[in-house]
mmCIF file with all atom_site columns, C-alpha atoms in Angstrom:
data_model
loop_
_atom_site.group_PDB
_atom_site.id
_atom_site.type_symbol
_atom_site.label_atom_id
_atom_site.label_alt_id
_atom_site.label_comp_id
_atom_site.label_asym_id
_atom_site.label_entity_id
_atom_site.label_seq_id
_atom_site.pdbx_PDB_ins_code
_atom_site.Cartn_x
_atom_site.Cartn_y
_atom_site.Cartn_z
_atom_site.occupancy
_atom_site.B_iso_or_equiv
_atom_site.pdbx_formal_charge
_atom_site.auth_seq_id
_atom_site.auth_comp_id
_atom_site.auth_asym_id
_atom_site.auth_atom_id
_atom_site.pdbx_PDB_model_num
ATOM 1   C CA . MET A 1 1   ? 8.163   -9.406  -8.181  1.00 43.00 ? 1   MET A CA 1
ATOM 2   C CA . LYS A 1 2   ? 10.526  -6.462  -7.873  1.00 40.00 ? 2   LYS A CA 1
ATOM 3   C CA . PRO A 1 3   ? 10.937  -5.674  -4.146  1.00 36.00 ? 3   PRO A CA 1
ATOM 4   C CA . LEU A 1 4   ? 10.976  -1.934  -4.895  1.00 35.00 ? 4   LEU A CA 1
ATOM 5   C CA . ARG A 1 5   ? 7.608   -2.128  -6.625  1.00 38.00 ? 5   ARG A CA 1
ATOM 6   C CA . MET A 1 6   ? 6.138   -3.969  -3.647  1.00 38.00 ? 6   MET A CA 1
ATOM 7   C CA . LEU A 1 7   ? 6.241   -0.728  -1.641  1.00 38.00 ? 7   LEU A CA 1
ATOM 8   C CA . LEU A 1 8   ? 2.667   0.555   -1.116  1.00 38.00 ? 8   LEU A CA 1
ATOM 9   C CA . LEU A 1 9   ? 0.672   3.025   0.478   1.00 34.00 ? 9   LEU A CA 1
ATOM 10  C CA . ALA A 1 10  ? 0.917   1.420   -1.102  1.00 36.00 ? 10  ALA A CA 1
ATOM 11  C CA . LEU A 1 11  ? 0.998   1.590   -0.810  1.00 41.00 ? 11  LEU A CA 1
ATOM 12  C CA . VAL A 1 12  ? 2.296   -2.142  -0.716  1.00 39.00 ? 12  VAL A CA 1
ATOM 13  C CA . LEU A 1 13  ? 4.404   -3.481  2.133   1.00 37.00 ? 13  LEU A CA 1
ATOM 14  C CA . PRO A 1 14  ? 7.840   -4.905  1.271   1.00 38.00 ? 14  PRO A CA 1
ATOM 15  C CA . LEU A 1 15  ? 7.253   -8.638  1.596   1.00 33.00 ? 15  LEU A CA 1
ATOM 16  C CA . ALA A 1 16  ? 9.683   -11.528 1.790   1.00 34.00 ? 16  ALA A CA 1
ATOM 17  C CA . ALA A 1 17  ? 7.329   -13.372 -0.554  1.00 45.00 ? 17  ALA A CA 1
ATOM 18  C CA . CYS A 1 18  ? 4.441   -12.186 -2.692  1.00 78.00 ? 18  CYS A CA 1
ATOM 19  C CA . ASP A 1 19  ? 1.811   -13.037 -0.097  1.00 88.00 ? 19  ASP A CA 1
ATOM 20  C CA . GLU A 1 20  ? -1.517  -11.295 -0.448  1.00 91.00 ? 20  GLU A CA 1
ATOM 21  C CA . THR A 1 21  ? -4.939  -11.189 1.161   1.00 95.00 ? 21  THR A CA 1
ATOM 22  C CA . ARG A 1 22  ? -7.976  -9.918  -0.726  1.00 95.00 ? 22  ARG A CA 1
ATOM 23  C CA . PHE A 1 23  ? -11.385 -8.981  0.643   1.00 96.00 ? 23  PHE A CA 1
ATOM 24  C CA . THR A 1 24  ? -14.319 -9.595  -1.717  1.00 95.00 ? 24  THR A CA 1
ATOM 25  C CA . ALA A 1 25  ? -15.897 -6.304  -0.541  1.00 95.00 ? 25  ALA A CA 1
ATOM 26  C CA . ASP A 1 26  ? -14.241 -3.027  0.440   1.00 94.00 ? 26  ASP A CA 1
ATOM 27  C CA . PRO A 1 27  ? -14.740 -2.461  4.198   1.00 93.00 ? 27  PRO A CA 1
ATOM 28  C CA . LEU A 1 28  ? -14.479 1.290   3.577   1.00 91.00 ? 28  LEU A CA 1
ATOM 29  C CA . GLY A 1 29  ? -17.366 1.273   1.136   1.00 86.00 ? 29  GLY A CA 1
ATOM 30  C CA . GLU A 1 30  ? -17.476 4.237   -1.231  1.00 71.00 ? 30  GLU A CA 1
ATOM 31  C CA . ALA A 1 31  ? -15.874 6.699   1.194   1.00 60.00 ? 31  ALA A CA 1
ATOM 32  C CA . ARG A 1 32  ? -13.337 8.938   -0.534  1.00 59.00 ? 32  ARG A CA 1
ATOM 33  C CA . ALA A 1 33  ? -13.065 11.700  2.080   1.00 62.00 ? 33  ALA A CA 1
ATOM 34  C CA . CYS A 1 34  ? -9.353  11.746  2.790   1.00 71.00 ? 34  CYS A CA 1
ATOM 35  C CA . GLU A 1 35  ? -7.804  12.681  6.096   1.00 76.00 ? 35  GLU A CA 1
ATOM 36  C CA . PRO A 1 36  ? -6.628  16.305  5.655   1.00 75.00 ? 36  PRO A CA 1
ATOM 37  C CA . GLY A 1 37  ? -3.386  15.658  7.509   1.00 80.00 ? 37  GLY A CA 1
ATOM 38  C CA . LEU A 1 38  ? -2.283  13.002  5.031   1.00 88.00 ? 38  LEU A CA 1
ATOM 39  C CA . ALA A 1 39  ? -2.077  15.198  1.918   1.00 87.00 ? 39  ALA A CA 1
ATOM 40  C CA . GLY A 1 40  ? 1.463   15.935  0.794   1.00 90.00 ? 40  GLY A CA 1
ATOM 41  C CA . THR A 1 41  ? 4.668   14.095  -0.058  1.00 93.00 ? 41  THR A CA 1
ATOM 42  C CA . TRP A 1 42  ? 6.117   11.289  2.053   1.00 93.00 ? 42  TRP A CA 1
ATOM 43  C CA . ARG A 1 43  ? 9.424   9.502   1.677   1.00 92.00 ? 43  ARG A CA 1
ATOM 44  C CA . ILE A 1 44  ? 9.387   5.729   2.007   1.00 90.00 ? 44  ILE A CA 1
ATOM 45  C CA . GLU A 1 45  ? 11.956  4.977   4.702   1.00 88.00 ? 45  GLU A CA 1
ATOM 46  C CA . ASP A 1 46  ? 12.446  1.299   3.826   1.00 71.00 ? 46  ASP A CA 1
ATOM 47  C CA . ASP A 1 47  ? 14.014  1.689   0.374   1.00 58.00 ? 47  ASP A CA 1
ATOM 48  C CA . GLY A 1 48  ? 17.309  -0.172  0.429   1.00 56.00 ? 48  GLY A CA 1
ATOM 49  C CA . ASP A 1 49  ? 18.781  0.267   -3.055  1.00 56.00 ? 49  ASP A CA 1
ATOM 50  C CA . GLY A 1 50  ? 19.789  3.919   -2.863  1.00 58.00 ? 50  GLY A CA 1
ATOM 51  C CA . ALA A 1 51  ? 16.910  5.120   -5.065  1.00 66.00 ? 51  ALA A CA 1
ATOM 52  C CA . PRO A 1 52  ? 14.550  7.105   -2.807  1.00 76.00 ? 52  PRO A CA 1
ATOM 53  C CA . GLU A 1 53  ? 10.858  6.524   -3.345  1.00 85.00 ? 53  GLU A CA 1
ATOM 54  C CA . TYR A 1 54  ? 8.092   8.912   -2.414  1.00 89.00 ? 54  TYR A CA 1
ATOM 55  C CA . VAL A 1 55  ? 4.329   8.765   -1.973  1.00 90.00 ? 55  VAL A CA 1
ATOM 56  C CA . HIS A 1 56  ? 2.441   11.896  -3.018  1.00 91.00 ? 56  HIS A CA 1
ATOM 57  C CA . LEU A 1 57  ? -1.141  12.031  -1.798  1.00 89.00 ? 57  LEU A CA 1
ATOM 58  C CA . GLU A 1 58  ? -3.504  14.620  -3.246  1.00 86.00 ? 58  GLU A CA 1
ATOM 59  C CA . PRO A 1 59  ? -6.347  16.117  -1.168  1.00 82.00 ? 59  PRO A CA 1
ATOM 60  C CA . ASP A 1 60  ? -8.837  14.140  -3.322  1.00 81.00 ? 60  ASP A CA 1
ATOM 61  C CA . CYS A 1 61  ? -7.217  10.836  -2.244  1.00 78.00 ? 61  CYS A CA 1
ATOM 62  C CA . ASN A 1 62  ? -5.448  10.125  -5.544  1.00 85.00 ? 62  ASN A CA 1
ATOM 63  C CA . LEU A 1 63  ? -1.929  8.891   -4.958  1.00 87.00 ? 63  LEU A CA 1
ATOM 64  C CA . ARG A 1 64  ? 1.290   8.619   -6.943  1.00 87.00 ? 64  ARG A CA 1
ATOM 65  C CA . LEU A 1 65  ? 4.429   6.593   -6.277  1.00 85.00 ? 65  LEU A CA 1
ATOM 66  C CA . LEU A 1 66  ? 7.500   8.574   -7.380  1.00 86.00 ? 66  LEU A CA 1
ATOM 67  C CA . ARG A 1 67  ? 11.110  7.474   -7.638  1.00 80.00 ? 67  ARG A CA 1
ATOM 68  C CA . ALA A 1 68  ? 14.177  9.703   -7.511  1.00 75.00 ? 68  ALA A CA 1
ATOM 69  C CA . ALA A 1 69  ? 17.511  8.864   -9.112  1.00 66.00 ? 69  ALA A CA 1
ATOM 70  C CA . PRO A 1 70  ? 19.933  6.711   -7.093  1.00 60.00 ? 70  PRO A CA 1
ATOM 71  C CA . GLY A 1 71  ? 23.014  8.545   -5.895  1.00 55.00 ? 71  GLY A CA 1
ATOM 72  C CA . GLY A 1 72  ? 26.001  8.535   -8.234  1.00 47.00 ? 72  GLY A CA 1
ATOM 73  C CA . GLU A 1 73  ? 24.088  7.877   -11.458 1.00 48.00 ? 73  GLU A CA 1
ATOM 74  C CA . GLY A 1 74  ? 26.021  10.402  -13.521 1.00 45.00 ? 74  GLY A CA 1
ATOM 75  C CA . GLY A 1 75  ? 24.904  11.060  -17.074 1.00 41.00 ? 75  GLY A CA 1
ATOM 76  C CA . LEU A 1 76  ? 21.311  9.874   -16.563 1.00 44.00 ? 76  LEU A CA 1
ATOM 77  C CA . ASP A 1 77  ? 18.242  11.990  -17.201 1.00 45.00 ? 77  ASP A CA 1
ATOM 78  C CA . LEU A 1 78  ? 17.072  12.612  -13.649 1.00 49.00 ? 78  LEU A CA 1
ATOM 79  C CA . ASP A 1 79  ? 13.718  13.972  -14.789 1.00 47.00 ? 79  ASP A CA 1
ATOM 80  C CA . ALA A 1 80  ? 13.093  10.826  -16.860 1.00 42.00 ? 80  ALA A CA 1
ATOM 81  C CA . ILE A 1 81  ? 13.853  8.673   -13.835 1.00 47.00 ? 81  ILE A CA 1
ATOM 82  C CA . ALA A 1 82  ? 11.570  10.771  -11.646 1.00 42.00 ? 82  ALA A CA 1
ATOM 83  C CA . ARG A 1 83  ? 8.772   10.325  -14.190 1.00 44.00 ? 83  ARG A CA 1
ATOM 84  C CA . ARG A 1 84  ? 8.529   6.605   -13.470 1.00 56.00 ? 84  ARG A CA 1
ATOM 85  C CA . THR A 1 85  ? 5.320   7.159   -11.551 1.00 70.00 ? 85  THR A CA 1
ATOM 86  C CA . VAL A 1 86  ? 2.481   4.850   -10.627 1.00 81.00 ? 86  VAL A CA 1
ATOM 87  C CA . ALA A 1 87  ? -0.938  6.477   -10.184 1.00 83.00 ? 87  ALA A CA 1
ATOM 88  C CA . LEU A 1 88  ? -3.352  4.833   -7.742  1.00 87.00 ? 88  LEU A CA 1
ATOM 89  C CA . SER A 1 89  ? -6.823  5.663   -6.426  1.00 86.00 ? 89  SER A CA 1
ATOM 90  C CA . PRO A 1 90  ? -7.114  4.269   -2.892  1.00 89.00 ? 90  PRO A CA 1
ATOM 91  C CA . SER A 1 91  ? -9.979  4.723   -0.467  1.00 88.00 ? 91  SER A CA 1
ATOM 92  C CA . ILE A 1 92  ? -8.983  6.202   2.886   1.00 89.00 ? 92  ILE A CA 1
ATOM 93  C CA . GLY A 1 93  ? -11.311 6.442   5.852   1.00 88.00 ? 93  GLY A CA 1
ATOM 94  C CA . ARG A 1 94  ? -11.816 5.826   9.559   1.00 89.00 ? 94  ARG A CA 1
ATOM 95  C CA . ILE A 1 95  ? -13.523 2.954   11.313  1.00 90.00 ? 95  ILE A CA 1
ATOM 96  C CA . ASP A 1 96  ? -13.960 3.499   15.069  1.00 91.00 ? 96  ASP A CA 1
ATOM 97  C CA . GLY A 1 97  ? -11.382 6.286   14.875  1.00 90.00 ? 97  GLY A CA 1
ATOM 98  C CA . THR A 1 98  ? -8.697  4.157   13.187  1.00 93.00 ? 98  THR A CA 1
ATOM 99  C CA . LEU A 1 99  ? -7.439  5.109   9.729   1.00 92.00 ? 99  LEU A CA 1
ATOM 100 C CA . TYR A 1 100 ? -7.472  2.510   6.951   1.00 93.00 ? 100 TYR A CA 1
ATOM 101 C CA . LEU A 1 101 ? -6.503  2.471   3.299   1.00 92.00 ? 101 LEU A CA 1
ATOM 102 C CA . SER A 1 102 ? -7.864  0.074   0.699   1.00 92.00 ? 102 SER A CA 1
ATOM 103 C CA . LEU A 1 103 ? -6.691  -0.619  -2.841  1.00 91.00 ? 103 LEU A CA 1
ATOM 104 C CA . THR A 1 104 ? -8.456  -2.465  -5.601  1.00 91.00 ? 104 THR A CA 1
ATOM 105 C CA . ASP A 1 105 ? -6.686  -5.630  -6.681  1.00 91.00 ? 105 ASP A CA 1
ATOM 106 C CA . GLU A 1 106 ? -5.947  -3.935  -10.006 1.00 89.00 ? 106 GLU A CA 1
ATOM 107 C CA . ASP A 1 107 ? -4.197  -1.022  -8.292  1.00 88.00 ? 107 ASP A CA 1
ATOM 108 C CA . PHE A 1 108 ? -2.342  -3.376  -5.952  1.00 88.00 ? 108 PHE A CA 1
ATOM 109 C CA . HIS A 1 109 ? -0.796  -5.210  -8.889  1.00 84.00 ? 109 HIS A CA 1
ATOM 110 C CA . ARG A 1 110 ? -0.185  -1.983  -10.805 1.00 80.00 ? 110 ARG A CA 1
ATOM 111 C CA . ALA A 1 111 ? 1.912   -0.809  -7.848  1.00 80.00 ? 111 ALA A CA 1
ATOM 112 C CA . ALA A 1 112 ? 3.768   -4.123  -7.839  1.00 72.00 ? 112 ALA A CA 1
ATOM 113 C CA . ASP A 1 113 ? 4.279   -4.144  -11.622 1.00 67.00 ? 113 ASP A CA 1
ATOM 114 C CA . ASP A 1 114 ? 3.567   -0.893  -13.465 1.00 58.00 ? 114 ASP A CA 1
ATOM 115 C CA . GLU A 1 115 ? 3.612   -2.782  -16.778 1.00 60.00 ? 115 GLU A CA 1
ATOM 116 C CA . GLY A 1 116 ? 0.387   -4.540  -15.785 1.00 55.00 ? 116 GLY A CA 1
ATOM 117 C CA . GLY A 1 117 ? 1.628   -8.037  -15.104 1.00 55.00 ? 117 GLY A CA 1
ATOM 118 C CA . ASP A 1 118 ? -0.472  -11.099 -14.339 1.00 61.00 ? 118 ASP A CA 1
ATOM 119 C CA . THR A 1 119 ? -2.339  -10.895 -11.027 1.00 65.00 ? 119 THR A CA 1
ATOM 120 C CA . GLY A 1 120 ? -1.741  -14.578 -10.368 1.00 63.00 ? 120 GLY A CA 1
ATOM 121 C CA . HIS A 1 121 ? -5.382  -15.410 -9.683  1.00 68.00 ? 121 HIS A CA 1
ATOM 122 C CA . PRO A 1 122 ? -7.393  -15.072 -12.916 1.00 63.00 ? 122 PRO A CA 1
ATOM 123 C CA . GLU A 1 123 ? -9.879  -17.646 -11.656 1.00 66.00 ? 123 GLU A CA 1
ATOM 124 C CA . ALA A 1 124 ? -11.080 -15.253 -8.936  1.00 68.00 ? 124 ALA A CA 1
ATOM 125 C CA . SER A 1 125 ? -10.300 -11.727 -10.086 1.00 74.00 ? 125 SER A CA 1
ATOM 126 C CA . GLY A 1 126 ? -11.114 -8.526  -8.227  1.00 86.00 ? 126 GLY A CA 1
ATOM 127 C CA . GLY A 1 127 ? -11.195 -7.792  -4.540  1.00 93.00 ? 127 GLY A CA 1
ATOM 128 C CA . PHE A 1 128 ? -9.551  -5.279  -2.225  1.00 94.00 ? 128 PHE A CA 1
ATOM 129 C CA . HIS A 1 129 ? -6.325  -5.069  -0.210  1.00 94.00 ? 129 HIS A CA 1
ATOM 130 C CA . VAL A 1 130 ? -6.612  -3.293  3.146   1.00 95.00 ? 130 VAL A CA 1
ATOM 131 C CA . TYR A 1 131 ? -3.982  -1.538  5.303   1.00 94.00 ? 131 TYR A CA 1
ATOM 132 C CA . ARG A 1 132 ? -4.020  0.248   8.638   1.00 95.00 ? 132 ARG A CA 1
ATOM 133 C CA . ILE A 1 133 ? -2.472  3.731   8.807   1.00 93.00 ? 133 ILE A CA 1
ATOM 134 C CA . GLU A 1 134 ? -0.746  4.777   12.039  1.00 93.00 ? 134 GLU A CA 1
ATOM 135 C CA . LEU A 1 135 ? 0.069   8.505   12.229  1.00 90.00 ? 135 LEU A CA 1
ATOM 136 C CA . ARG A 1 136 ? 2.658   9.901   14.638  1.00 90.00 ? 136 ARG A CA 1
ATOM 137 C CA . GLY A 1 137 ? 3.245   13.563  13.916  1.00 88.00 ? 137 GLY A CA 1
ATOM 138 C CA . GLU A 1 138 ? 5.266   13.841  10.703  1.00 92.00 ? 138 GLU A CA 1
ATOM 139 C CA . SER A 1 139 ? 5.789   10.074  10.549  1.00 94.00 ? 139 SER A CA 1
ATOM 140 C CA . ALA A 1 140 ? 3.387   7.351   9.457   1.00 93.00 ? 140 ALA A CA 1
ATOM 141 C CA . GLN A 1 141 ? 3.299   3.582   9.286   1.00 92.00 ? 141 GLN A CA 1
ATOM 142 C CA . LEU A 1 142 ? 1.332   1.511   6.816   1.00 92.00 ? 142 LEU A CA 1
ATOM 143 C CA . ARG A 1 143 ? 0.587   -1.922  8.264   1.00 93.00 ? 143 ARG A CA 1
ATOM 144 C CA . GLY A 1 144 ? -0.660  -4.816  6.163   1.00 93.00 ? 144 GLY A CA 1
ATOM 145 C CA . VAL A 1 145 ? -2.720  -7.740  7.387   1.00 95.00 ? 145 VAL A CA 1
ATOM 146 C CA . ASP A 1 146 ? -1.056  -10.841 8.784   1.00 95.00 ? 146 ASP A CA 1
ATOM 147 C CA . HIS A 1 147 ? -1.426  -13.139 5.763   1.00 94.00 ? 147 HIS A CA 1
ATOM 148 C CA . ARG A 1 148 ? -0.462  -16.299 7.638   1.00 93.00 ? 148 ARG A CA 1
ATOM 149 C CA . ALA A 1 149 ? -2.901  -15.595 10.446  1.00 95.00 ? 149 ALA A CA 1
ATOM 150 C CA . VAL A 1 150 ? -5.646  -15.033 7.859   1.00 96.00 ? 150 VAL A CA 1
ATOM 151 C CA . ALA A 1 151 ? -4.738  -18.309 6.140   1.00 95.00 ? 151 ALA A CA 1
ATOM 152 C CA . HIS A 1 152 ? -5.013  -20.185 9.449   1.00 94.00 ? 152 HIS A CA 1
ATOM 153 C CA . ALA A 1 153 ? -8.382  -18.552 10.161  1.00 96.00 ? 153 ALA A CA 1
ATOM 154 C CA . LEU A 1 154 ? -9.638  -19.607 6.733   1.00 96.00 ? 154 LEU A CA 1
ATOM 155 C CA . ILE A 1 155 ? -8.388  -23.168 7.140   1.00 95.00 ? 155 ILE A CA 1
ATOM 156 C CA . ASP A 1 156 ? -9.938  -23.410 10.623  1.00 95.00 ? 156 ASP A CA 1
ATOM 157 C CA . GLY A 1 157 ? -13.283 -22.183 9.319   1.00 95.00 ? 157 GLY A CA 1
ATOM 158 C CA . LYS A 1 158 ? -13.214 -18.959 11.365  1.00 96.00 ? 158 LYS A CA 1
ATOM 159 C CA . LEU A 1 159 ? -13.391 -16.970 8.129   1.00 97.00 ? 159 LEU A CA 1
ATOM 160 C CA . ASN A 1 160 ? -15.093 -17.787 4.843   1.00 97.00 ? 160 ASN A CA 1
ATOM 161 C CA . GLY A 1 161 ? -12.964 -17.904 1.735   1.00 95.00 ? 161 GLY A CA 1
ATOM 162 C CA . GLN A 1 162 ? -10.105 -19.653 0.016   1.00 93.00 ? 162 GLN A CA 1
ATOM 163 C CA . VAL A 1 163 ? -6.402  -20.255 0.634   1.00 93.00 ? 163 VAL A CA 1
ATOM 164 C CA . ARG A 1 164 ? -3.936  -21.087 -2.093  1.00 90.00 ? 164 ARG A CA 1
ATOM 165 C CA . LYS A 1 165 ? -0.174  -21.418 -1.824  1.00 87.00 ? 165 LYS A CA 1
ATOM 166 C CA . ASP A 1 166 ? 2.206   -21.396 -4.763  1.00 81.00 ? 166 ASP A CA 1
ATOM 167 C CA . ASP A 1 167 ? 5.887   -20.667 -5.375  1.00 80.00 ? 167 ASP A CA 1
ATOM 168 C CA . GLU A 1 168 ? 5.281   -16.938 -4.819  1.00 77.00 ? 168 GLU A CA 1
ATOM 169 C CA . GLY A 1 169 ? 3.515   -17.298 -1.480  1.00 83.00 ? 169 GLY A CA 1
ATOM 170 C CA . LEU A 1 170 ? 0.060   -17.304 0.070   1.00 88.00 ? 170 LEU A CA 1
ATOM 171 C CA . LYS A 1 171 ? -3.000  -16.125 -1.862  1.00 91.00 ? 171 LYS A CA 1
ATOM 172 C CA . ASN A 1 172 ? -5.906  -15.558 0.534   1.00 94.00 ? 172 ASN A CA 1
ATOM 173 C CA . LEU A 1 173 ? -9.432  -14.600 -0.538  1.00 95.00 ? 173 LEU A CA 1
ATOM 174 C CA . VAL A 1 174 ? -11.721 -13.553 2.330   1.00 97.00 ? 174 VAL A CA 1
ATOM 175 C CA . GLN A 1 175 ? -15.402 -13.668 1.416   1.00 96.00 ? 175 GLN A CA 1
ATOM 176 C CA . VAL A 1 176 ? -17.126 -10.831 3.269   1.00 96.00 ? 176 VAL A CA 1
ATOM 177 C CA . ASP A 1 177 ? -19.665 -8.109  2.679   1.00 95.00 ? 177 ASP A CA 1
ATOM 178 C CA . GLU A 1 178 ? -18.909 -4.517  3.714   1.00 94.00 ? 178 GLU A CA 1
ATOM 179 C CA . ALA A 1 179 ? -20.301 -4.911  7.250   1.00 95.00 ? 179 ALA A CA 1
ATOM 180 C CA . ALA A 1 180 ? -18.421 -8.168  7.901   1.00 96.00 ? 180 ALA A CA 1
ATOM 181 C CA . GLY A 1 181 ? -15.254 -6.610  6.532   1.00 96.00 ? 181 GLY A CA 1
ATOM 182 C CA . ARG A 1 182 ? -15.563 -3.652  8.912   1.00 95.00 ? 182 ARG A CA 1
ATOM 183 C CA . ALA A 1 183 ? -16.077 -6.037  11.819  1.00 96.00 ? 183 ALA A CA 1
ATOM 184 C CA . LEU A 1 184 ? -12.988 -8.017  10.817  1.00 97.00 ? 184 LEU A CA 1
ATOM 185 C CA . LEU A 1 185 ? -10.827 -4.873  10.782  1.00 95.00 ? 185 LEU A CA 1
ATOM 186 C CA . ARG A 1 186 ? -11.613 -4.435  14.481  1.00 94.00 ? 186 ARG A CA 1
ATOM 187 C CA . GLU A 1 187 ? -9.879  -7.744  15.306  1.00 94.00 ? 187 GLU A CA 1
ATOM 188 C CA . ARG A 1 188 ? -6.506  -6.939  16.901  1.00 90.00 ? 188 ARG A CA 1
ATOM 189 C CA . TRP A 1 189 ? -4.788  -10.006 15.449  1.00 95.00 ? 189 TRP A CA 1
ATOM 190 C CA . LEU A 1 190 ? -5.439  -8.947  11.859  1.00 96.00 ? 190 LEU A CA 1
ATOM 191 C CA . PHE A 1 191 ? -2.687  -6.301  11.752  1.00 94.00 ? 191 PHE A CA 1
ATOM 192 C CA . ARG A 1 192 ? -0.048  -7.792  14.026  1.00 89.00 ? 192 ARG A CA 1
ATOM 193 C CA . ARG A 1 193 ? 2.644   -7.930  11.330  1.00 78.00 ? 193 ARG A CA 1
ATOM 194 C CA . ASP A 1 194 ? 6.034   -6.829  12.648  1.00 72.00 ? 194 ASP A CA 1
ATOM 195 C CA . GLN A 1 195 ? 7.246   -4.990  9.540   1.00 82.00 ? 195 GLN A CA 1
ATOM 196 C CA . PRO A 1 196 ? 5.098   -1.972  8.684   1.00 89.00 ? 196 PRO A CA 1
ATOM 197 C CA . LEU A 1 197 ? 6.051   0.370   5.854   1.00 89.00 ? 197 LEU A CA 1
ATOM 198 C CA . ARG A 1 198 ? 7.515   3.540   7.388   1.00 92.00 ? 198 ARG A CA 1
ATOM 199 C CA . LEU A 1 199 ? 6.932   6.952   5.837   1.00 93.00 ? 199 LEU A CA 1
ATOM 200 C CA . GLN A 1 200 ? 8.329   10.387  6.686   1.00 94.00 ? 200 GLN A CA 1
ATOM 201 C CA . ARG A 1 201 ? 6.749   13.635  5.529   1.00 94.00 ? 201 ARG A CA 1
ATOM 202 C CA . VAL A 1 202 ? 9.075   15.742  3.365   1.00 94.00 ? 202 VAL A CA 1
ATOM 203 C CA . ARG A 1 203 ? 8.822   19.503  2.874   1.00 91.00 ? 203 ARG A CA 1
ATOM 204 C CA . ALA A 1 204 ? 8.689   20.669  -0.752  1.00 88.00 ? 204 ALA A CA 1
ATOM 205 C CA . GLU A 1 205 ? 12.018  22.502  -0.458  1.00 89.00 ? 205 GLU A CA 1
ATOM 206 C CA . ASP A 1 206 ? 13.728  19.308  0.691   1.00 91.00 ? 206 ASP A CA 1
ATOM 207 C CA . LEU A 1 207 ? 12.596  17.187  -2.278  1.00 90.00 ? 207 LEU A CA 1
ATOM 208 C CA . PRO A 1 208 ? 14.951  16.297  -5.166  1.00 87.00 ? 208 PRO A CA 1
ATOM 209 C CA . PRO A 1 209 ? 14.370  18.699  -8.120  1.00 85.00 ? 209 PRO A CA 1
ATOM 210 C CA . GLY A 1 210 ? 12.803  16.042  -10.355 1.00 82.00 ? 210 GLY A CA 1
ATOM 211 C CA . ILE A 1 211 ? 10.355  14.966  -7.654  1.00 86.00 ? 211 ILE A CA 1
ATOM 212 C CA . ARG A 1 212 ? 9.578   18.581  -6.774  1.00 86.00 ? 212 ARG A CA 1
ATOM 213 C CA . ARG A 1 213 ? 8.522   19.258  -10.344 1.00 84.00 ? 213 ARG A CA 1
ATOM 214 C CA . GLN A 1 214 ? 6.418   16.093  -10.417 1.00 83.00 ? 214 GLN A CA 1
ATOM 215 C CA . VAL A 1 215 ? 4.361   17.188  -7.421  1.00 85.00 ? 215 VAL A CA 1
ATOM 216 C CA . GLY A 1 216 ? 3.958   20.746  -8.709  1.00 80.00 ? 216 GLY A CA 1
ATOM 217 C CA . ALA A 1 217 ? 6.022   22.363  -5.948  1.00 74.00 ? 217 ALA A CA 1
ATOM 218 C CA . GLN A 1 218 ? 7.845   25.631  -6.564  1.00 65.00 ? 218 GLN A CA 1
ATOM 219 C CA . PRO A 1 219 ? 11.567  25.214  -7.328  1.00 59.00 ? 219 PRO A CA 1
#
């Protein structure tokens, strides 16, 4: 998978391998009431190839991943580059005061490969990917679950589900209903990954022109 496309808010966290953990039910249920403070445009701080990426979250929870042109790309159509967007429809809500974001498996893989590549698990399609959102003023972190810890819990029988490992990494499927999923999110060990995705809010006037037009901001 392209590392750049593995950036979520994913949101998808940049992973060393294409590990993933799916829940069979969405712990957030049908909630679509987004946190008012999240709406706007955020720059992904972990992009390493010189092509800034942004997350634009609408008040209705719909989200787009936007990419600006890398520096020094003379002669390219900057607007065409900025139009390489990925539209996602996450659920965002609070459980015990903590913010979470969930993506359908389809959206997760659309973010990873906007051409709609193979999910890698056709024998057990569907499911949801869950992230914890940590807000600190104008900064935010998106933290994914600890896939290896989940795999160990599945193998030890502490969780119900399946573990599969292939050349791309771990593929965990956690079999839960909504209530069990919410209870699992309260476990401190679930989100102890050391590499969250870091985001920084960007004012409209500070956005590149192509991105500014994409989000409907005044020039």
